[in-house]
Structures are given as C-alpha cells and as structure tokens.
Amino acid sequence: LAEYGAYPERPWTADMVLAGVSYAILTFRFDTDVFTGPPRVRFEIDGPPLYDIRADSTAGGSGAQRWADPSTWTRTRNPAVMIWNILRGVAFPDGSVWGFGLEAADIDQASFVAAMNDCDAAVALAGGGTQPAYQAGYEVMGADEPADVVEALLKACGGRIAESAGRVLRRVGPPGLPVASFTDGDVAVSRPGDYAPFPSLEQVWNGVQASYPEPASLWEPKD
C-alpha cells in the first residue's frame, strides 16, 4: 500500500490480500535496448511449519509442539519428519487435507523417532564443523500423489518404509546388522537347488550414476 497505493496504473488497494498464499511483488525498469523480455527469476523458499513428535511433551517427546495446534509447529529439513506429516495429512487453508490421513496409532512411533534422530545425527565435514546426516526439501504441487512425494523423500535419506501388523514402520541410512544367519548344516541337501554363477549382461550392474540439486548453481541438477 505504501509503495503502490497511489500508483496511477492499477493501484494496490486495501482489499488486495492473498490470505494463506506466499507471493512476491517484483518491479523492473525495462529497457528495450538491453532486454528482449522480462528477466527470469527464481525464489528459494522455506516450506510450511511441520509437526515434530519429538518436540511434543504430551506424545513422549520434549517441547511445546502439539498436533492440534499448528501455530506451535516449526520448519524442518528432516525428511523423516516430512514423511510423518504426509502420512498424517497436511491441512490446506481451505480445510482440505493432502496426504494419507492416518491416525497417530497407525504409525510406529519408535521407528519414526529413531529415523528422525538418525537424520539429525551430526556428520563431520572435511572443512570443519558438522551438518545433519540427511536433509531434504521438496516443492509439492497440489496434484502430486502423496506416495510419489514420500518415495522421493525416502531417496534423500536412504530410507525404507513398510507396513507390519497394521502399523507403518520406517528406517533410514545403510543396512542394519544381520538379524539371522545360517550355515551348511541348515541347508537341506536332499532338495534341489539352482545357482547361476555367471549372469547375463542385462543382469549385471557395472556403473551407477546419480544427480543432486546444487544450491550454488541455482539448484540445477549436478552429477
């Protein structure tokens, strides 16, 4: 209002309020001798506050966050926290909910809290200092399928998710320690078995390529 309230062309009025919407107003001085069109812009934004069960003292954690009070939530880069919120369901300003809409009892709290802590574990940097082991950020469109977003976030932390006995469990990071073993004595020699020591080329992995969004290059993918 202070900048454009009295502007002669399309003045900004008091009723021009975009409630619940993040927006930016850009002003360019356009020179046709220098530019062929308006400049391209890119915004680096933070996501909405999300609920972290570890910060809720009424749910076994420690802190003032409450699931029923979104004003107590905080922003996060923890992919396990993001997945928890998608499983519970993220509410839009119009009252609709995007996500799976699970109840808290349907999610295994112990495994998720462990995954959240693993994501926040401090990892030493070569240049000194530390950073969390796994961080994530994802631009979600309203038409995106929740399962597809969860799959992308799992990639960010080497995570796995599963349902067992009606509850959703998860883990992150490299494989855990063995939980079972067997020896030659456990093999039934009277039953036939097949083994192919030399698989075909289509079944052999001889290279892996990955890419990541580089912040210093305007988040363009880098090998």
PDB file of C-alpha atoms in Angstrom, residues 31-217:
ATOM      1  CA  ASP A  31      14.970  -1.115 -21.325  1.00  0.00           C
ATOM      2  CA  THR A  32      14.088  -2.408 -24.788  1.00  0.00           C
ATOM      3  CA  ASP A  33      17.630  -1.701 -25.998  1.00  0.00           C
ATOM      4  CA  VAL A  34      19.089  -4.082 -23.425  1.00  0.00           C
ATOM      5  CA  PHE A  35      16.435  -6.710 -22.722  1.00  0.00           C
ATOM      6  CA  THR A  36      14.292  -8.758 -25.072  1.00  0.00           C
ATOM      7  CA  GLY A  37      11.835  -9.622 -22.341  1.00  0.00           C
ATOM      8  CA  PRO A  38      11.336  -9.544 -18.571  1.00  0.00           C
ATOM      9  CA  PRO A  39      14.158 -11.164 -16.584  1.00  0.00           C
ATOM     10  CA  ARG A  40      13.753 -14.728 -15.330  1.00  0.00           C
ATOM     11  CA  VAL A  41      13.597 -15.006 -11.569  1.00  0.00           C
ATOM     12  CA  ARG A  42      13.880 -17.908  -9.160  1.00  0.00           C
ATOM     13  CA  PHE A  43      12.883 -17.970  -5.496  1.00  0.00           C
ATOM     14  CA  GLU A  44      14.400 -20.071  -2.758  1.00  0.00           C
ATOM     15  CA  ILE A  45      11.652 -20.507  -0.194  1.00  0.00           C
ATOM     16  CA  ASP A  46      11.067 -22.300   3.083  1.00  0.00           C
ATOM     17  CA  GLY A  47       8.319 -24.849   3.470  1.00  0.00           C
ATOM     18  CA  PRO A  48       5.401 -24.632   5.886  1.00  0.00           C
ATOM     19  CA  PRO A  49       5.869 -25.431   9.579  1.00  0.00           C
ATOM     20  CA  LEU A  50       5.515 -29.136  10.270  1.00  0.00           C
ATOM     21  CA  TYR A  51       4.813 -31.189  13.371  1.00  0.00           C
ATOM     22  CA  ASP A  52       7.733 -32.970  15.040  1.00  0.00           C
ATOM     23  CA  ILE A  53       6.537 -35.570  17.534  1.00  0.00           C
ATOM     24  CA  ARG A  54       9.909 -35.370  19.314  1.00  0.00           C
ATOM     25  CA  ALA A  55       9.036 -31.803  20.340  1.00  0.00           C
ATOM     26  CA  ASP A  56       5.659 -32.729  21.879  1.00  0.00           C
ATOM     27  CA  SER A  57       5.834 -33.433  25.607  1.00  0.00           C
ATOM     28  CA  THR A  58       2.322 -34.921  25.539  1.00  0.00           C
ATOM     29  CA  ALA A  59       3.379 -37.550  22.962  1.00  0.00           C
ATOM     30  CA  GLY A  60       6.545 -38.831  24.594  1.00  0.00           C
ATOM     31  CA  GLY A  61       8.804 -36.027  23.378  1.00  0.00           C
ATOM     32  CA  SER A  62      10.056 -32.817  24.942  1.00  0.00           C
ATOM     33  CA  GLY A  63       8.688 -29.461  23.917  1.00  0.00           C
ATOM     34  CA  ALA A  64       5.635 -27.316  23.285  1.00  0.00           C
ATOM     35  CA  GLN A  65       4.568 -28.605  19.875  1.00  0.00           C
ATOM     36  CA  ARG A  66       1.040 -30.018  19.681  1.00  0.00           C
ATOM     37  CA  TRP A  67      -0.558 -31.842  16.761  1.00  0.00           C
ATOM     38  CA  ALA A  68      -3.848 -29.991  17.300  1.00  0.00           C
ATOM     39  CA  ASP A  69      -2.167 -26.562  17.314  1.00  0.00           C
ATOM     40  CA  PRO A  70      -0.273 -25.841  14.066  1.00  0.00           C
ATOM     41  CA  SER A  71       0.897 -22.496  15.463  1.00  0.00           C
ATOM     42  CA  THR A  72       3.360 -24.446  17.644  1.00  0.00           C
ATOM     43  CA  TRP A  73       4.966 -26.257  14.681  1.00  0.00           C
ATOM     44  CA  THR A  74       8.321 -25.268  13.174  1.00  0.00           C
ATOM     45  CA  ARG A  75      10.007 -25.538   9.786  1.00  0.00           C
ATOM     46  CA  THR A  76      12.278 -28.508   9.229  1.00  0.00           C
ATOM     47  CA  ARG A  77      14.651 -30.089   6.719  1.00  0.00           C
ATOM     48  CA  ASN A  78      14.343 -33.521   8.319  1.00  0.00           C
ATOM     49  CA  PRO A  79      12.937 -35.951   5.685  1.00  0.00           C
ATOM     50  CA  ALA A  80      11.589 -38.340   8.326  1.00  0.00           C
ATOM     51  CA  VAL A  81       9.587 -35.518   9.905  1.00  0.00           C
ATOM     52  CA  MET A  82       8.248 -34.567   6.470  1.00  0.00           C
ATOM     53  CA  ILE A  83       7.136 -38.144   5.799  1.00  0.00           C
ATOM     54  CA  TRP A  84       5.433 -38.351   9.204  1.00  0.00           C
ATOM     55  CA  ASN A  85       3.352 -35.270   8.337  1.00  0.00           C
ATOM     56  CA  ILE A  86       2.431 -36.636   4.909  1.00  0.00           C
ATOM     57  CA  LEU A  87       1.281 -39.879   6.493  1.00  0.00           C
ATOM     58  CA  ARG A  88      -0.860 -37.963   8.987  1.00  0.00           C
ATOM     59  CA  GLY A  89      -2.083 -35.473   6.365  1.00  0.00           C
ATOM     60  CA  VAL A  90      -1.163 -31.833   5.679  1.00  0.00           C
ATOM     61  CA  ALA A  91      -4.067 -29.385   6.013  1.00  0.00           C
ATOM     62  CA  PHE A  92      -4.590 -26.634   3.422  1.00  0.00           C
ATOM     63  CA  PRO A  93      -6.002 -23.188   4.300  1.00  0.00           C
ATOM     64  CA  ASP A  94      -9.340 -24.141   2.717  1.00  0.00           C
ATOM     65  CA  GLY A  95      -9.715 -27.051   5.149  1.00  0.00           C
ATOM     66  CA  SER A  96      -8.836 -29.838   2.725  1.00  0.00           C
ATOM     67  CA  VAL A  97      -6.148 -32.357   3.663  1.00  0.00           C
ATOM     68  CA  TRP A  98      -3.361 -33.628   1.410  1.00  0.00           C
ATOM     69  CA  GLY A  99      -1.700 -36.891   2.400  1.00  0.00           C
ATOM     70  CA  PHE A 100      -2.676 -40.302   3.708  1.00  0.00           C
ATOM     71  CA  GLY A 101      -4.759 -39.166   6.681  1.00  0.00           C
ATOM     72  CA  LEU A 102      -3.508 -41.874   9.054  1.00  0.00           C
ATOM     73  CA  GLU A 103      -4.101 -41.745  12.776  1.00  0.00           C
ATOM     74  CA  ALA A 104      -1.088 -41.481  15.075  1.00  0.00           C
ATOM     75  CA  ALA A 105      -1.781 -45.009  16.329  1.00  0.00           C
ATOM     76  CA  ASP A 106      -1.291 -46.326  12.779  1.00  0.00           C
ATOM     77  CA  ILE A 107       2.335 -45.105  12.698  1.00  0.00           C
ATOM     78  CA  ASP A 108       5.050 -46.857  14.667  1.00  0.00           C
ATOM     79  CA  GLN A 109       6.346 -44.003  16.807  1.00  0.00           C
ATOM     80  CA  ALA A 110       9.533 -45.704  17.996  1.00  0.00           C
ATOM     81  CA  SER A 111      10.819 -46.458  14.493  1.00  0.00           C
ATOM     82  CA  PHE A 112       9.947 -42.976  13.213  1.00  0.00           C
ATOM     83  CA  VAL A 113      11.568 -41.185  16.149  1.00  0.00           C
ATOM     84  CA  ALA A 114      14.699 -43.292  15.610  1.00  0.00           C
ATOM     85  CA  ALA A 115      14.654 -42.359  11.905  1.00  0.00           C
ATOM     86  CA  MET A 116      14.215 -38.665  12.741  1.00  0.00           C
ATOM     87  CA  ASN A 117      17.180 -38.824  15.118  1.00  0.00           C
ATOM     88  CA  ASP A 118      19.284 -40.626  12.517  1.00  0.00           C
ATOM     89  CA  CYS A 119      18.524 -37.873  10.005  1.00  0.00           C
ATOM     90  CA  ASP A 120      19.587 -35.206  12.520  1.00  0.00           C
ATOM     91  CA  ALA A 121      22.782 -37.036  13.540  1.00  0.00           C
ATOM     92  CA  ALA A 122      25.781 -34.711  13.197  1.00  0.00           C
ATOM     93  CA  VAL A 123      28.260 -35.664  10.463  1.00  0.00           C
ATOM     94  CA  ALA A 124      31.731 -34.103  10.444  1.00  0.00           C
ATOM     95  CA  LEU A 125      32.673 -32.038   7.390  1.00  0.00           C
ATOM     96  CA  ALA A 126      36.101 -32.107   5.776  1.00  0.00           C
ATOM     97  CA  GLY A 127      36.412 -28.345   6.176  1.00  0.00           C
ATOM     98  CA  GLY A 128      35.408 -28.413   9.830  1.00  0.00           C
ATOM     99  CA  GLY A 129      32.080 -28.287  11.614  1.00  0.00           C
ATOM    100  CA  THR A 130      29.158 -30.642  11.183  1.00  0.00           C
ATOM    101  CA  GLN A 131      25.869 -30.940   9.372  1.00  0.00           C
ATOM    102  CA  PRO A 132      22.844 -33.255   9.718  1.00  0.00           C
ATOM    103  CA  ALA A 133      23.290 -36.647   8.099  1.00  0.00           C
ATOM    104  CA  TYR A 134      20.200 -36.319   5.889  1.00  0.00           C
ATOM    105  CA  GLN A 135      18.352 -33.186   4.801  1.00  0.00           C
ATOM    106  CA  ALA A 136      15.612 -32.639   2.255  1.00  0.00           C
ATOM    107  CA  GLY A 137      13.455 -30.043   0.577  1.00  0.00           C
ATOM    108  CA  TYR A 138      10.720 -30.704  -1.967  1.00  0.00           C
ATOM    109  CA  GLU A 139       8.349 -28.483  -3.912  1.00  0.00           C
ATOM    110  CA  VAL A 140       4.986 -30.235  -3.740  1.00  0.00           C
ATOM    111  CA  MET A 141       2.109 -29.409  -6.064  1.00  0.00           C
ATOM    112  CA  GLY A 142      -1.465 -29.993  -5.010  1.00  0.00           C
ATOM    113  CA  ALA A 143      -1.915 -32.571  -7.768  1.00  0.00           C
ATOM    114  CA  ASP A 144       1.133 -34.606  -6.690  1.00  0.00           C
ATOM    115  CA  GLU A 145       0.436 -38.066  -5.319  1.00  0.00           C
ATOM    116  CA  PRO A 146       1.487 -38.361  -1.638  1.00  0.00           C
ATOM    117  CA  ALA A 147       3.095 -41.764  -2.296  1.00  0.00           C
ATOM    118  CA  ASP A 148       5.322 -40.257  -5.011  1.00  0.00           C
ATOM    119  CA  VAL A 149       6.485 -37.479  -2.684  1.00  0.00           C
ATOM    120  CA  VAL A 150       7.197 -39.982   0.111  1.00  0.00           C
ATOM    121  CA  GLU A 151       9.261 -42.059  -2.344  1.00  0.00           C
ATOM    122  CA  ALA A 152      11.322 -39.005  -3.301  1.00  0.00           C
ATOM    123  CA  LEU A 153      11.942 -38.110   0.360  1.00  0.00           C
ATOM    124  CA  LEU A 154      12.987 -41.686   1.102  1.00  0.00           C
ATOM    125  CA  LYS A 155      15.696 -41.338  -1.561  1.00  0.00           C
ATOM    126  CA  ALA A 156      17.091 -38.334   0.304  1.00  0.00           C
ATOM    127  CA  CYS A 157      17.839 -40.426   3.383  1.00  0.00           C
ATOM    128  CA  GLY A 158      18.330 -43.948   2.041  1.00  0.00           C
ATOM    129  CA  GLY A 159      15.074 -44.783   3.759  1.00  0.00           C
ATOM    130  CA  ARG A 160      12.676 -47.682   3.701  1.00  0.00           C
ATOM    131  CA  ILE A 161       9.057 -47.800   4.763  1.00  0.00           C
ATOM    132  CA  ALA A 162       6.838 -50.808   5.432  1.00  0.00           C
ATOM    133  CA  GLU A 163       3.536 -51.810   6.992  1.00  0.00           C
ATOM    134  CA  SER A 164       3.514 -54.542   9.601  1.00  0.00           C
ATOM    135  CA  ALA A 165       0.560 -55.657  11.712  1.00  0.00           C
ATOM    136  CA  GLY A 166      -1.431 -52.628  10.620  1.00  0.00           C
ATOM    137  CA  ARG A 167       1.253 -50.085  11.532  1.00  0.00           C
ATOM    138  CA  VAL A 168       3.653 -48.128   9.332  1.00  0.00           C
ATOM    139  CA  LEU A 169       7.347 -48.507  10.225  1.00  0.00           C
ATOM    140  CA  ARG A 170      10.447 -46.953   8.721  1.00  0.00           C
ATOM    141  CA  ARG A 171      14.223 -46.789   8.881  1.00  0.00           C
ATOM    142  CA  VAL A 172      16.920 -44.662   7.260  1.00  0.00           C
ATOM    143  CA  GLY A 173      20.556 -44.956   6.288  1.00  0.00           C
ATOM    144  CA  PRO A 174      22.652 -48.010   5.389  1.00  0.00           C
ATOM    145  CA  PRO A 175      21.514 -51.581   6.081  1.00  0.00           C
ATOM    146  CA  GLY A 176      21.393 -52.632   9.708  1.00  0.00           C
ATOM    147  CA  LEU A 177      23.222 -55.512  11.342  1.00  0.00           C
ATOM    148  CA  PRO A 178      22.185 -59.090  10.454  1.00  0.00           C
ATOM    149  CA  VAL A 179      19.241 -60.450  12.402  1.00  0.00           C
ATOM    150  CA  ALA A 180      19.675 -64.097  11.318  1.00  0.00           C
ATOM    151  CA  SER A 181      22.331 -66.407   9.899  1.00  0.00           C
ATOM    152  CA  PHE A 182      22.647 -69.975   8.646  1.00  0.00           C
ATOM    153  CA  THR A 183      25.379 -72.490   7.953  1.00  0.00           C
ATOM    154  CA  ASP A 184      25.809 -75.528   5.721  1.00  0.00           C
ATOM    155  CA  GLY A 185      24.091 -77.577   8.369  1.00  0.00           C
ATOM    156  CA  ASP A 186      20.885 -75.612   7.815  1.00  0.00           C
ATOM    157  CA  VAL A 187      20.735 -76.446   4.089  1.00  0.00           C
ATOM    158  CA  ALA A 188      18.570 -79.397   3.074  1.00  0.00           C
ATOM    159  CA  VAL A 189      20.885 -81.314   0.707  1.00  0.00           C
ATOM    160  CA  SER A 190      18.066 -83.648  -0.284  1.00  0.00           C
ATOM    161  CA  ARG A 191      16.189 -80.820  -2.003  1.00  0.00           C
ATOM    162  CA  PRO A 192      17.264 -79.481  -5.432  1.00  0.00           C
ATOM    163  CA  GLY A 193      18.741 -76.012  -5.835  1.00  0.00           C
ATOM    164  CA  ASP A 194      19.908 -73.902  -8.760  1.00  0.00           C
ATOM    165  CA  TYR A 195      22.696 -71.338  -8.968  1.00  0.00           C
ATOM    166  CA  ALA A 196      23.856 -69.277 -11.960  1.00  0.00           C
ATOM    167  CA  PRO A 197      27.431 -68.080 -11.279  1.00  0.00           C
ATOM    168  CA  PHE A 198      27.651 -66.039 -14.498  1.00  0.00           C
ATOM    169  CA  PRO A 199      24.572 -63.827 -15.038  1.00  0.00           C
ATOM    170  CA  SER A 200      23.867 -62.189 -18.404  1.00  0.00           C
ATOM    171  CA  LEU A 201      24.997 -58.632 -19.150  1.00  0.00           C
ATOM    172  CA  GLU A 202      21.418 -57.383 -18.677  1.00  0.00           C
ATOM    173  CA  GLN A 203      21.563 -58.656 -15.071  1.00  0.00           C
ATOM    174  CA  VAL A 204      24.935 -57.125 -14.166  1.00  0.00           C
ATOM    175  CA  TRP A 205      25.435 -53.634 -12.748  1.00  0.00           C
ATOM    176  CA  ASN A 206      28.756 -52.148 -13.806  1.00  0.00           C
ATOM    177  CA  GLY A 207      28.102 -48.496 -13.086  1.00  0.00           C
ATOM    178  CA  VAL A 208      25.915 -46.137 -11.064  1.00  0.00           C
ATOM    179  CA  GLN A 209      25.102 -42.506 -11.859  1.00  0.00           C
ATOM    180  CA  ALA A 210      23.342 -40.086  -9.515  1.00  0.00           C
ATOM    181  CA  SER A 211      22.494 -36.391  -9.540  1.00  0.00           C
ATOM    182  CA  TYR A 212      21.651 -33.848  -6.873  1.00  0.00           C
ATOM    183  CA  PRO A 213      20.380 -30.225  -6.869  1.00  0.00           C
ATOM    184  CA  GLU A 214      23.325 -27.876  -6.271  1.00  0.00           C
ATOM    185  CA  PRO A 215      22.358 -24.752  -4.259  1.00  0.00           C
ATOM    186  CA  ALA A 216      25.340 -22.775  -5.544  1.00  0.00           C
ATOM    187  CA  SER A 217      24.137 -23.327  -9.146  1.00  0.00           C
TER     188      SER A 217
END
